[in-house]
mmCIF file of C-alpha atoms in Angstrom:
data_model
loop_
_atom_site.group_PDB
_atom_site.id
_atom_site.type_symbol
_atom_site.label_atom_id
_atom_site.label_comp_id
_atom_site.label_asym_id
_atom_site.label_seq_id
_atom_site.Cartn_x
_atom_site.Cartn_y
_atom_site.Cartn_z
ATOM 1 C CA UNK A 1 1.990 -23.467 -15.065
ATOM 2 C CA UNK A 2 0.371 -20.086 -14.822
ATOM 3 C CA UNK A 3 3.639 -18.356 -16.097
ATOM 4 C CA UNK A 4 3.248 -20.323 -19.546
ATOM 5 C CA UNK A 5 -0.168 -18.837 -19.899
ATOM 6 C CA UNK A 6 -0.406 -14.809 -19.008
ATOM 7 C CA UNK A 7 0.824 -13.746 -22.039
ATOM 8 C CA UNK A 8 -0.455 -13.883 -25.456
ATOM 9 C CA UNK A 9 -2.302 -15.111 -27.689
ATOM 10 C CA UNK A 10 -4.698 -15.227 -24.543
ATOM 11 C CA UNK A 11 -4.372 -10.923 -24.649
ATOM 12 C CA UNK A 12 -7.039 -9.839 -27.231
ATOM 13 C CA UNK A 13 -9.564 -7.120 -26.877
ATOM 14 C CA UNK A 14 -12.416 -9.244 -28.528
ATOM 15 C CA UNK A 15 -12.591 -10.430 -24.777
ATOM 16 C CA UNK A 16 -13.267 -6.061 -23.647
ATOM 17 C CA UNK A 17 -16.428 -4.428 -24.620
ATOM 18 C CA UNK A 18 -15.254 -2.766 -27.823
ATOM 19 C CA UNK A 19 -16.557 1.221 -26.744
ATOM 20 C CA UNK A 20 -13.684 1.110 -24.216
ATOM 21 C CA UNK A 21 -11.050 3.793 -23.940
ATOM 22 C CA UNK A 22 -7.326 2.418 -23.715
ATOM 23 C CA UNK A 23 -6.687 4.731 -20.978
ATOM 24 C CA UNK A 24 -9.486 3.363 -18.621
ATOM 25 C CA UNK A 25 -7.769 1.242 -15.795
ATOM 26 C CA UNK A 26 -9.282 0.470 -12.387
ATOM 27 C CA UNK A 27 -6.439 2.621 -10.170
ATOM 28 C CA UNK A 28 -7.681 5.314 -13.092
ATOM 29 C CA UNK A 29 -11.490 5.503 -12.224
ATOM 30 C CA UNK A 30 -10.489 5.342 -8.608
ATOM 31 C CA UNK A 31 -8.314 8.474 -9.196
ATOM 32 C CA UNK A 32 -11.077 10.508 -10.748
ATOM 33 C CA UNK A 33 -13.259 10.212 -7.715
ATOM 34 C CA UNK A 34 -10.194 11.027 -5.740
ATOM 35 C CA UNK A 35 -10.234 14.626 -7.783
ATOM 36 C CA UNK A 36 -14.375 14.592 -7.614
ATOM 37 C CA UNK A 37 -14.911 13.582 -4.434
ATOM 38 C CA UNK A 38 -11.393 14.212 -2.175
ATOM 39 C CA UNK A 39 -12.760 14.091 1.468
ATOM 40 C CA UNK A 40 -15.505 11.188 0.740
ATOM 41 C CA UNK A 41 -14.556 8.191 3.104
ATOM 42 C CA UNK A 42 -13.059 6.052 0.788
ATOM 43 C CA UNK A 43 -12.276 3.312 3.569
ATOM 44 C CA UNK A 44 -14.176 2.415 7.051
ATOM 45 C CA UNK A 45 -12.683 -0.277 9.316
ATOM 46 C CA UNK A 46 -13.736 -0.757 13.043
ATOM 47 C CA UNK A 47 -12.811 3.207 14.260
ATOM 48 C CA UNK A 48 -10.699 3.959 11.308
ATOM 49 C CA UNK A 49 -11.982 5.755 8.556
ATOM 50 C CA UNK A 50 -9.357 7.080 5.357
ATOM 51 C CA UNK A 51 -10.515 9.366 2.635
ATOM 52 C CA UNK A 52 -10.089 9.238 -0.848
ATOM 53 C CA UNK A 53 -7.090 11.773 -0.501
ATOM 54 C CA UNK A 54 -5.257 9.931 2.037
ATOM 55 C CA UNK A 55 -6.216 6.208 0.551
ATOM 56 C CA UNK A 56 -4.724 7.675 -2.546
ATOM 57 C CA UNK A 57 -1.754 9.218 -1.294
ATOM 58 C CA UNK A 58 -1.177 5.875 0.726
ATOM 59 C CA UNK A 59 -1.705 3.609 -1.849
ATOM 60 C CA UNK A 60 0.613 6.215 -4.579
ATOM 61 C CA UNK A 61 3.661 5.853 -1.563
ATOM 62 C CA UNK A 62 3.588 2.528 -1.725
ATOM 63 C CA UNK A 63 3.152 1.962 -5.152
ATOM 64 C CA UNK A 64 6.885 4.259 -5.852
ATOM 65 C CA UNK A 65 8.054 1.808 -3.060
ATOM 66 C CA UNK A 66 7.092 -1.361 -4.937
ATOM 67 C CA UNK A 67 8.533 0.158 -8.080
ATOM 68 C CA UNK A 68 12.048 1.307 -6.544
ATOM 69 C CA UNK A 69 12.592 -1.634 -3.726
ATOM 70 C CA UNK A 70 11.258 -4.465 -5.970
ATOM 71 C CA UNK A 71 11.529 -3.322 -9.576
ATOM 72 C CA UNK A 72 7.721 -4.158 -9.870
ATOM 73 C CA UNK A 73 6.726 -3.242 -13.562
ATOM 74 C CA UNK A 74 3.875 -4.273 -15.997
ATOM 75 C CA UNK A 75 2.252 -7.434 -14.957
ATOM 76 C CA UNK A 76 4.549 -8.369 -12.460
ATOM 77 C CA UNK A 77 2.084 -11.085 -10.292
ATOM 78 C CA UNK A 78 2.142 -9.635 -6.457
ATOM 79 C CA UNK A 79 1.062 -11.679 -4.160
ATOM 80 C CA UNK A 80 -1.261 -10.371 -1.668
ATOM 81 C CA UNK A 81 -1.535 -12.445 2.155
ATOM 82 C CA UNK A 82 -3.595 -10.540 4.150
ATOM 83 C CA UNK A 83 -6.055 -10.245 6.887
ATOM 84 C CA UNK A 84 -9.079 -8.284 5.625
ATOM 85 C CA UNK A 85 -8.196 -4.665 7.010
ATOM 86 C CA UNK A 86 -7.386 -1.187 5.318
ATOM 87 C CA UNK A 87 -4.006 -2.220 4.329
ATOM 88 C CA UNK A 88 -5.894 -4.900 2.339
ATOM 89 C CA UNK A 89 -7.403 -2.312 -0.058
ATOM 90 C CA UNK A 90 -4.460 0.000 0.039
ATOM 91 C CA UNK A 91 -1.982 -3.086 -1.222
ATOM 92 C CA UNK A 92 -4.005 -3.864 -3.780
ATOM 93 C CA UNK A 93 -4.114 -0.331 -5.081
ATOM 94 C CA UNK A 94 -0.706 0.422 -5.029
ATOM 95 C CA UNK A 95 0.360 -3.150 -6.999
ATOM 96 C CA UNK A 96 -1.856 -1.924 -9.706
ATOM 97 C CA UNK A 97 -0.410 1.701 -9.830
ATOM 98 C CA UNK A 98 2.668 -0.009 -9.911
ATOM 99 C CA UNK A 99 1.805 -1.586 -12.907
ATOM 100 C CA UNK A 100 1.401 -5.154 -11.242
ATOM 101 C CA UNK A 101 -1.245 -7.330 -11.242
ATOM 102 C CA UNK A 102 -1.846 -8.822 -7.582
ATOM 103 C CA UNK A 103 -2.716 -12.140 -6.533
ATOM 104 C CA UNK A 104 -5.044 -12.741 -3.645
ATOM 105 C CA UNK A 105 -4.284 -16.083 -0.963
ATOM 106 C CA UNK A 106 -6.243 -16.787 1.768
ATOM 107 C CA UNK A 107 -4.591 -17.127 4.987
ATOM 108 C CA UNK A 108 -6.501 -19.722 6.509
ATOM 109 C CA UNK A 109 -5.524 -22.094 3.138
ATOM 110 C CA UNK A 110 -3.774 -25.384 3.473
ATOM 111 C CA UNK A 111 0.007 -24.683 3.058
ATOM 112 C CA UNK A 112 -0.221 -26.687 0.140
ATOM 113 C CA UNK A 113 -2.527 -24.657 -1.996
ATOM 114 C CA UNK A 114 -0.538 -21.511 -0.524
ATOM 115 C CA UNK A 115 2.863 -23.078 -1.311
ATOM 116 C CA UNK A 116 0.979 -23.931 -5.088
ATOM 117 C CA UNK A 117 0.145 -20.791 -5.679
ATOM 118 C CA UNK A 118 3.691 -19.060 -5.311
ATOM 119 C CA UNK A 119 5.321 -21.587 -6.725
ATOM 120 C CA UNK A 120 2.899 -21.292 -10.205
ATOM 121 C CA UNK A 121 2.898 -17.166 -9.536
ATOM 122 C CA UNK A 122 6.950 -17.494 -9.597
ATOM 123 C CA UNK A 123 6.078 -14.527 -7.446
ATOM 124 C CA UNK A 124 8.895 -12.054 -6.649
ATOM 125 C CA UNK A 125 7.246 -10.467 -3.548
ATOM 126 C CA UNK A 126 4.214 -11.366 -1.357
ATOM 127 C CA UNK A 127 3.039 -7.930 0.666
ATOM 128 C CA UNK A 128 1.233 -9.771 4.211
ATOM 129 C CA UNK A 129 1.571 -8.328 7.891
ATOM 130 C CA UNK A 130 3.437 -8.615 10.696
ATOM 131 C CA UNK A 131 1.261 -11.385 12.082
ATOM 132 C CA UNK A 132 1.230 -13.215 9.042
ATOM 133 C CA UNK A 133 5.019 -13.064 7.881
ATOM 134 C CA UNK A 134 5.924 -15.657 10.638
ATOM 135 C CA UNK A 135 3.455 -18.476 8.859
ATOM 136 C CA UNK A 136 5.255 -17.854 5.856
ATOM 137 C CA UNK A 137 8.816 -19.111 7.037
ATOM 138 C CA UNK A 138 8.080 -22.297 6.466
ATOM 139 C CA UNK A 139 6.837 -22.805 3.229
ATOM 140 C CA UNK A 140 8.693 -24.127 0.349
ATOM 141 C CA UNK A 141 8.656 -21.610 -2.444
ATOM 142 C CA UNK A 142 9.602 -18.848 0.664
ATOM 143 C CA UNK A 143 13.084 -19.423 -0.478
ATOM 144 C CA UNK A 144 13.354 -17.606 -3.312
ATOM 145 C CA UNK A 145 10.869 -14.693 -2.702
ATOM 146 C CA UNK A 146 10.111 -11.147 -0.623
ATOM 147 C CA UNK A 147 8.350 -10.982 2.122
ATOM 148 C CA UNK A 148 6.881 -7.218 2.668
ATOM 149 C CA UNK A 149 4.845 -6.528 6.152
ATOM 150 C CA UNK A 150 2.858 -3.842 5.062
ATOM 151 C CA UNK A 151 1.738 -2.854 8.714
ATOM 152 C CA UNK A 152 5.261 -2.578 9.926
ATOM 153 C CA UNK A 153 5.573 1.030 11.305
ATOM 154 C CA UNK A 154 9.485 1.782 10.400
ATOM 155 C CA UNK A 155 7.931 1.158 6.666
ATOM 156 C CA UNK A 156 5.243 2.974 7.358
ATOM 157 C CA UNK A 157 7.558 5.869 8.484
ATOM 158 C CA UNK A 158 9.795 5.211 5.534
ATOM 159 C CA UNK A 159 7.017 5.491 2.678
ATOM 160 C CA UNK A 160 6.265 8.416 4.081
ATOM 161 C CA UNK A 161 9.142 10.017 2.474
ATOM 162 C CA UNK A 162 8.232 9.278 -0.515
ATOM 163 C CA UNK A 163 5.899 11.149 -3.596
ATOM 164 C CA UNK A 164 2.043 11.765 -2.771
ATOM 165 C CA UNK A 165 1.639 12.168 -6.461
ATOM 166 C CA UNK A 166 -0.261 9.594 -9.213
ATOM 167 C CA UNK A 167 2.700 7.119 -11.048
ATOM 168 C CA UNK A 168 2.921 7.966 -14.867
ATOM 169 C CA UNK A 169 2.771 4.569 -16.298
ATOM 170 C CA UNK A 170 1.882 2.697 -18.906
ATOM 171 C CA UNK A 171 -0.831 0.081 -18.313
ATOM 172 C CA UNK A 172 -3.943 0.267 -20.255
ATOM 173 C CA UNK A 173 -7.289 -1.712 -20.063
ATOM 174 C CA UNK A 174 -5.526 -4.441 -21.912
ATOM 175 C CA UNK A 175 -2.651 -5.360 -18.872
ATOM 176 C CA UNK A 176 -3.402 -7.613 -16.276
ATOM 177 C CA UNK A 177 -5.288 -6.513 -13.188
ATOM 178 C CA UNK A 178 -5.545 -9.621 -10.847
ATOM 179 C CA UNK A 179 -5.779 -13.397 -10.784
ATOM 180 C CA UNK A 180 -8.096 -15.347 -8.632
ATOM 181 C CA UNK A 181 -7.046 -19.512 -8.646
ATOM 182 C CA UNK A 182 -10.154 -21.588 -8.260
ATOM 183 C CA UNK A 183 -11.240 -24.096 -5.622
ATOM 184 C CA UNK A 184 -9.176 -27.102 -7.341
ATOM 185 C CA UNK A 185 -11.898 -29.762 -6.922
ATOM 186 C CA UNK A 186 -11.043 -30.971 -10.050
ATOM 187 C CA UNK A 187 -7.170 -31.173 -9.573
ATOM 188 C CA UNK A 188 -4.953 -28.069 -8.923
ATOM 189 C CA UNK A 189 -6.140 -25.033 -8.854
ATOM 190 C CA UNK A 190 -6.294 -22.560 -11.615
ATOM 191 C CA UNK A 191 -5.648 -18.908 -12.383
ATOM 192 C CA UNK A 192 -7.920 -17.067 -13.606
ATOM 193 C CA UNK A 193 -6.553 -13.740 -15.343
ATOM 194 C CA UNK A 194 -8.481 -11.206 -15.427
ATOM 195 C CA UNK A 195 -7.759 -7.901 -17.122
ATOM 196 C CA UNK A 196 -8.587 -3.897 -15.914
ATOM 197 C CA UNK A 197 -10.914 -3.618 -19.182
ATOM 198 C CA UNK A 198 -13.045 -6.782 -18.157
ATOM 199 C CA UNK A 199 -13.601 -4.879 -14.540
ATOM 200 C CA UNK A 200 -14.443 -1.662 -15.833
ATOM 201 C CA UNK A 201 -16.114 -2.900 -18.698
ATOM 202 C CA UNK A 202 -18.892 -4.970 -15.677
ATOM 203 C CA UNK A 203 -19.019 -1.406 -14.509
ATOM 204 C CA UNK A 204 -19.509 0.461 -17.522
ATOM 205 C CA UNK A 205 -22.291 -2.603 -18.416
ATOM 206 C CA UNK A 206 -23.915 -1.910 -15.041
ATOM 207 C CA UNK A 207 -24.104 1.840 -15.191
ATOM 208 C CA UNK A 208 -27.737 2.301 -16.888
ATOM 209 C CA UNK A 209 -29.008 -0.810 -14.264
ATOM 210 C CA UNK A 210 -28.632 0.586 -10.816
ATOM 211 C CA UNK A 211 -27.058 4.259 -10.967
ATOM 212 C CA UNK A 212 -24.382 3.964 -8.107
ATOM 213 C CA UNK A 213 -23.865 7.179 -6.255
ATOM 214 C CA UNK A 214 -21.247 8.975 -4.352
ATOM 215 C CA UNK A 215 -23.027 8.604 -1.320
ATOM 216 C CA UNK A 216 -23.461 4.886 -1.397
ATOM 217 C CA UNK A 217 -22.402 2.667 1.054
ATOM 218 C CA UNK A 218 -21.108 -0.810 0.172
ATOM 219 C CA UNK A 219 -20.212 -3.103 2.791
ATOM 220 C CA UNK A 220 -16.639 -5.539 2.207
ATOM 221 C CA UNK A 221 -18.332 -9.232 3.461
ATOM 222 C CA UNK A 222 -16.775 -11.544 1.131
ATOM 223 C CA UNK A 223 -12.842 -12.775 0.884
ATOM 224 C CA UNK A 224 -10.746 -11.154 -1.247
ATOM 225 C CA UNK A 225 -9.961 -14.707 -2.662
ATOM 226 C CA UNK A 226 -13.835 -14.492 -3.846
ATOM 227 C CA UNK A 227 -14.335 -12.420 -6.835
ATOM 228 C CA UNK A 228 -17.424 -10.973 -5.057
ATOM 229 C CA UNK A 229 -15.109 -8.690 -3.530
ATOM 230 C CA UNK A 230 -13.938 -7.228 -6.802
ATOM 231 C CA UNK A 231 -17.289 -6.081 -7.362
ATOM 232 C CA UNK A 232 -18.089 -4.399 -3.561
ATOM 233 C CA UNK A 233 -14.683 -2.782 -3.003
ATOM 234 C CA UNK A 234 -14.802 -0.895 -6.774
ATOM 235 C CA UNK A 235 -18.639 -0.561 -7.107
ATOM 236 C CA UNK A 236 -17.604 1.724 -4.375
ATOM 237 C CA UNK A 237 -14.428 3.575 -5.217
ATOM 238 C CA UNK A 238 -15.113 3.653 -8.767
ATOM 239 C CA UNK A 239 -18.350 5.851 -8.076
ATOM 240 C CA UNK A 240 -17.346 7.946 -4.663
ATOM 241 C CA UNK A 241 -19.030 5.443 -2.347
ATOM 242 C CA UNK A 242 -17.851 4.537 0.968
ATOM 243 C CA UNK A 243 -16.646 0.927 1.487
ATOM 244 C CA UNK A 244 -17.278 -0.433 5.024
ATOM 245 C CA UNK A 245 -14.594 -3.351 5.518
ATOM 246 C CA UNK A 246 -16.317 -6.138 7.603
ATOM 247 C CA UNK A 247 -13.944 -7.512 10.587
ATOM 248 C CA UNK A 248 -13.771 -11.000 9.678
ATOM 249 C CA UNK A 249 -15.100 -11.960 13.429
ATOM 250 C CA UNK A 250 -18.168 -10.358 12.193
ATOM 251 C CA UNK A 251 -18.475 -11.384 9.070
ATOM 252 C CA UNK A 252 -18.980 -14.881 10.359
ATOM 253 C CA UNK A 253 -21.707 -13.585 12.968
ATOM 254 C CA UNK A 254 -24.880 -12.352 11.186
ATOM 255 C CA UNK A 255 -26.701 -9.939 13.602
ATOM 256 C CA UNK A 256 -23.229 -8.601 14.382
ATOM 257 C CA UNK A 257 -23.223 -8.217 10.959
ATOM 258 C CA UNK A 258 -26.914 -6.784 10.658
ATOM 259 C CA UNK A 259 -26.412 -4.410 13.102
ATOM 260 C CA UNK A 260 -22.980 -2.951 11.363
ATOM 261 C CA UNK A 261 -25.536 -2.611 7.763
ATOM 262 C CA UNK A 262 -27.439 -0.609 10.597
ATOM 263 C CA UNK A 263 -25.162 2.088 12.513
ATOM 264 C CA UNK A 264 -23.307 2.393 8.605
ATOM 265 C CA UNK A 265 -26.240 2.942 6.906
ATOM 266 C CA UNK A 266 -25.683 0.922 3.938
ATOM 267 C CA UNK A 267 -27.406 1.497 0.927
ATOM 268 C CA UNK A 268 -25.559 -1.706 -1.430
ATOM 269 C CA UNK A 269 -25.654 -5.090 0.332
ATOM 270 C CA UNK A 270 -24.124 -7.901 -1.695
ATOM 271 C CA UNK A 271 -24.850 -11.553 -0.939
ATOM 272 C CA UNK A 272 -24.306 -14.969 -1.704
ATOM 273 C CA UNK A 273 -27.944 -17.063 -1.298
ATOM 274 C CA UNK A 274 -26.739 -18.889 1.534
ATOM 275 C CA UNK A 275 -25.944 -16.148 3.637
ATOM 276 C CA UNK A 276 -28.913 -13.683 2.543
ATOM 277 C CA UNK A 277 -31.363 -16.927 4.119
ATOM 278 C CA UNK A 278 -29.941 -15.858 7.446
ATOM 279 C CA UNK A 279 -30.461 -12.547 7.140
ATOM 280 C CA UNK A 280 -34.046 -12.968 6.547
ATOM 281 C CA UNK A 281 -34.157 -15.139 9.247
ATOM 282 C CA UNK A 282 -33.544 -12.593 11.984
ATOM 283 C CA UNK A 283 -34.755 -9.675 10.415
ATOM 284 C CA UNK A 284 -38.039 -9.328 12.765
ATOM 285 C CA UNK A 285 -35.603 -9.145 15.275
ATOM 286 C CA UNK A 286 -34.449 -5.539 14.213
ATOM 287 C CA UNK A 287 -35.418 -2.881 12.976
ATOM 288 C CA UNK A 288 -35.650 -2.504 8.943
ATOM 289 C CA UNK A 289 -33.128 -1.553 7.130
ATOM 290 C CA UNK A 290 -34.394 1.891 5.508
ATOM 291 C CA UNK A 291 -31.135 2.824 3.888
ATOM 292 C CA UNK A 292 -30.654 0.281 1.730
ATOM 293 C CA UNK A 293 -31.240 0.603 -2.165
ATOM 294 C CA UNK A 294 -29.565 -2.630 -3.349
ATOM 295 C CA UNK A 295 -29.617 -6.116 -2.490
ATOM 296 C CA UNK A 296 -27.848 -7.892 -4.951
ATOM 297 C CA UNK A 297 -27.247 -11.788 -5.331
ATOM 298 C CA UNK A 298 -24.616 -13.838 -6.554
ATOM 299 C CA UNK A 299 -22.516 -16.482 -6.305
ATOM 300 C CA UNK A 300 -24.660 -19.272 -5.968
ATOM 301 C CA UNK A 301 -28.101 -20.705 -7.077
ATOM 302 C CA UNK A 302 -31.066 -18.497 -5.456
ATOM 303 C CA UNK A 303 -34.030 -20.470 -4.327
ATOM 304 C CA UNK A 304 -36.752 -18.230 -4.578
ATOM 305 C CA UNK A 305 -39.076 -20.020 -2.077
ATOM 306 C CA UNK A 306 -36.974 -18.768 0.592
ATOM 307 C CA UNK A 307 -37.524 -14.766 -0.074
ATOM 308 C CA UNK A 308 -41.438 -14.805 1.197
ATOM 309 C CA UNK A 309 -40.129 -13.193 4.672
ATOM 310 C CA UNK A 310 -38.034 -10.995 2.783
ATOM 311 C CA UNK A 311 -40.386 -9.438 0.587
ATOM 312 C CA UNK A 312 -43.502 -9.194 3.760
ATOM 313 C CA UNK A 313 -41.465 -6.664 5.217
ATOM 314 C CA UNK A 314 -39.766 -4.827 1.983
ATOM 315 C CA UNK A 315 -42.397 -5.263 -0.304
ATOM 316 C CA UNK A 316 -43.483 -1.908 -0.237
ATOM 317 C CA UNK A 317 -39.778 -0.224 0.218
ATOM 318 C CA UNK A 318 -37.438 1.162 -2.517
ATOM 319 C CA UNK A 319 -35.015 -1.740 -1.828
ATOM 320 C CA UNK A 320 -34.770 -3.595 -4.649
ATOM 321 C CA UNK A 321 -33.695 -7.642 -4.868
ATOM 322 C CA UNK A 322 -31.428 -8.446 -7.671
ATOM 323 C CA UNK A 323 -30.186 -11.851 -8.905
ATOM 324 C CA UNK A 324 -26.966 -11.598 -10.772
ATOM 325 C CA UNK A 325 -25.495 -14.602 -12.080
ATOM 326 C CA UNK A 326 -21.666 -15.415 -13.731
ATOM 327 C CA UNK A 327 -18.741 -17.403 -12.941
ATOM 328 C CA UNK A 328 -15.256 -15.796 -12.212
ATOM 329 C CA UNK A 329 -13.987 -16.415 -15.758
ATOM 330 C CA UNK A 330 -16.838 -14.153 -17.554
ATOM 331 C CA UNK A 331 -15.744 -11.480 -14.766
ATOM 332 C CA UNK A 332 -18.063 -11.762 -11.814
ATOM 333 C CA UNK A 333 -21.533 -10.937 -13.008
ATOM 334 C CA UNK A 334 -23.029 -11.940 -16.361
ATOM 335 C CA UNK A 335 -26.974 -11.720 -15.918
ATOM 336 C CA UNK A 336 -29.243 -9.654 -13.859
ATOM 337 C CA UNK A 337 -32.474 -9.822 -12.753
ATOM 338 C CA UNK A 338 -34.862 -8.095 -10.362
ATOM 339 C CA UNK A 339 -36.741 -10.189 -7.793
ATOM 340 C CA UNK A 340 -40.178 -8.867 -6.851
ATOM 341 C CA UNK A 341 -42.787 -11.231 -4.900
ATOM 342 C CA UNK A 342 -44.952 -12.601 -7.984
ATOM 343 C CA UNK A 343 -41.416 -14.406 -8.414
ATOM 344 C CA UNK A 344 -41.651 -16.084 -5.424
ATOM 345 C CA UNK A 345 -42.631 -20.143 -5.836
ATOM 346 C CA UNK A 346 -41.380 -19.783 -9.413
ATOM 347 C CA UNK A 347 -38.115 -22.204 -10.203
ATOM 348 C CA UNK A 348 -34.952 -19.651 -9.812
ATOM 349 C CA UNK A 349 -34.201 -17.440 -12.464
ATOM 350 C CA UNK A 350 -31.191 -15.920 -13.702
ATOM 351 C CA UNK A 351 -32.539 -12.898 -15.834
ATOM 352 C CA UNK A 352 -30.873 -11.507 -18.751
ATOM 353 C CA UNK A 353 -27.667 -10.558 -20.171
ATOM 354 C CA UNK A 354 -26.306 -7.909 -19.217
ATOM 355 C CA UNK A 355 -24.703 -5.370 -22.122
ATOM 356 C CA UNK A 356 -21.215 -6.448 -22.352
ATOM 357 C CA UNK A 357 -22.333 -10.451 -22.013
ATOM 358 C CA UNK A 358 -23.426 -12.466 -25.260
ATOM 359 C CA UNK A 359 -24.167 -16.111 -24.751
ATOM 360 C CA UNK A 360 -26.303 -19.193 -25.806
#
């Protein structure tokens, strides 16, 4: 069981890039681009867009909430069951400010993996909406545990009472961030624990390799359940960027999902193989996408054959084609490579380490 595991001896910092300061948590970088960058759009979903301030202040109310209402503390697993929205990113700050680590289940899962999960979480509160709190009735574990609809609008009008400020507490890049269970092909699924040094450590690694800016626009394609998503939604608020959350109706729907890369502008496009083949499939059918700096790849095996398309139109851009490889216990990414056409025909290629990844 997942409880028997989360604490020590598994804790050590041999597993954190050894330059890191103790103080250096993911809610912490995300609050220093709040100061920096205040009125940057943090957030963009459908017509609604939330700056840093607000997402900040929103996150920080619900955050005292968790704390005060649920005596959340210091690795407390939150479960998170959510439709991908704005309230999506704005739980999973405010479990981490509250000194939680949160817990990501996919709504569309079989009520037995769902009903797993709690149960091995011993979870004392799962935050989900008001459309989703009704599926949740019904399962098992349910019992014993909290049900919080974050969208609700008397708690909406309730958090509002309370502080706008940052919580004082004491998590360091040593606590717990978030756990991710795996598919459970090979029996029940497993947690994965993953701490706030291991994220910003990636980050820190990654610095020197592409330069994110504040201006940067990342789109939010992949599930929260997929550690992908780890690395679009704080590429973007650790550097200032704006993070454009993908409806999931158009995330399954690729020139809806072109043209949304198009009228955003974005500059950071992350991909799994499988998808990124359909993109190139229809992109004579619009125009090019000048804005982007980034492609990056992951997730999957990359079949290099398949970029000749790809690299006739953007050959001669500034968008550059990165393969990243790692598995979701080594913390999303653990190689990188850039693609350019002479690699195209060669057998796939995972590059090099990157700084904070030693291996065999």
């Amino acid at each position: 069981m997942l409880k028997k595991i989360h604490k020590p001896p598994f804790r050590s910092d041999k597993a954190i890039e050894p330059n890191h300061q103790q103080f250096e948590t993911i809610h912490g970088l995300f609050q220093k681009q709040v100061v920096e960058s205040p009125n940057n759009i943090a957030i963009s979903y459908k017509k609604i867009s939330i700056s840093y301030y607000k997402l900040n202040k929103l996150a920080n109310q619900l955050a005292y909430y968790l704390q005060e209402r649920y005596l959340v503390k210091c690795e407390d697993l939150i479960v998170l069951y959510l439709d991908r929205d704005e309230f999506m990113v704005i739980a999973m700050l405010a479990v981490l400010k509250a000194g939680g680590a949160y817990v990501p289940i996919d709504n569309t899962a079989p009520k037995d993996r769902i009903n797993y999960i709690l149960e091995d979480t011993r979870t004392k509160l799962v935050i989900t909406n008001l459309r989703l709190a009704s599926t949740l009735t019904n399962l098992i574990y349910m019992e014993c545990c909290n049900i919080l609809s974050i969208d609700d609008q008397l708690l909406q009008d309730y958090l509002a009472k309370y502080p706008i400020t940052n919580l004082n507490i004491n998590v360091t890049n040593l606590n717990l961030a978030y756990v991710i269970y795996t598919s459970g092909t090979t029996g029940n699924p497993k947690g994965v624990l993953q701490l706030h040094g291991n994220i910003v450590g990636l980050f820190k690694a990654t610095n020197d390799l592409y330069k994110f800016r504040n201006n940067d626009v990342w789109t939010l394609f992949h599930s929260y359940v997929f550690d992908f998503s780890v690395w679009e939604i704080f590429g973007a608020l650790f550097y200032g960027g704006k993070l454009v959350v993908v409806p999931s109706e158009v995330s399954k729907n690729v020139e809806l999902f072109y043209k949304l890369c198009e009228k955003e502008k974005v500059t950071i496009l992350n991909q799994t193989p499988n998808v990124f083949y359909q993109v190139i499939d229809i992109i004579n059918k619009f125009t090019k996408l000048d804005s982007l700096r980034y492609v990056i790849l992951g997730g999957d095996k990359l079949n290099f054959n398949q970029l000749e398309p790809w690299f006739k139109i953007y050959e001669n851009t500034p968008t550059e084609l990165i393969n990243m490889y790692g598995i979701t216990e080594t913390t999303i990414h653990a190689t990188y490579k850039i693609i350019t056409k002479v690699d195209v025909g060669n057998k796939s290629n995972i590059g090099r380490f990157i700084s904070s990844i030693k291996g065999y």
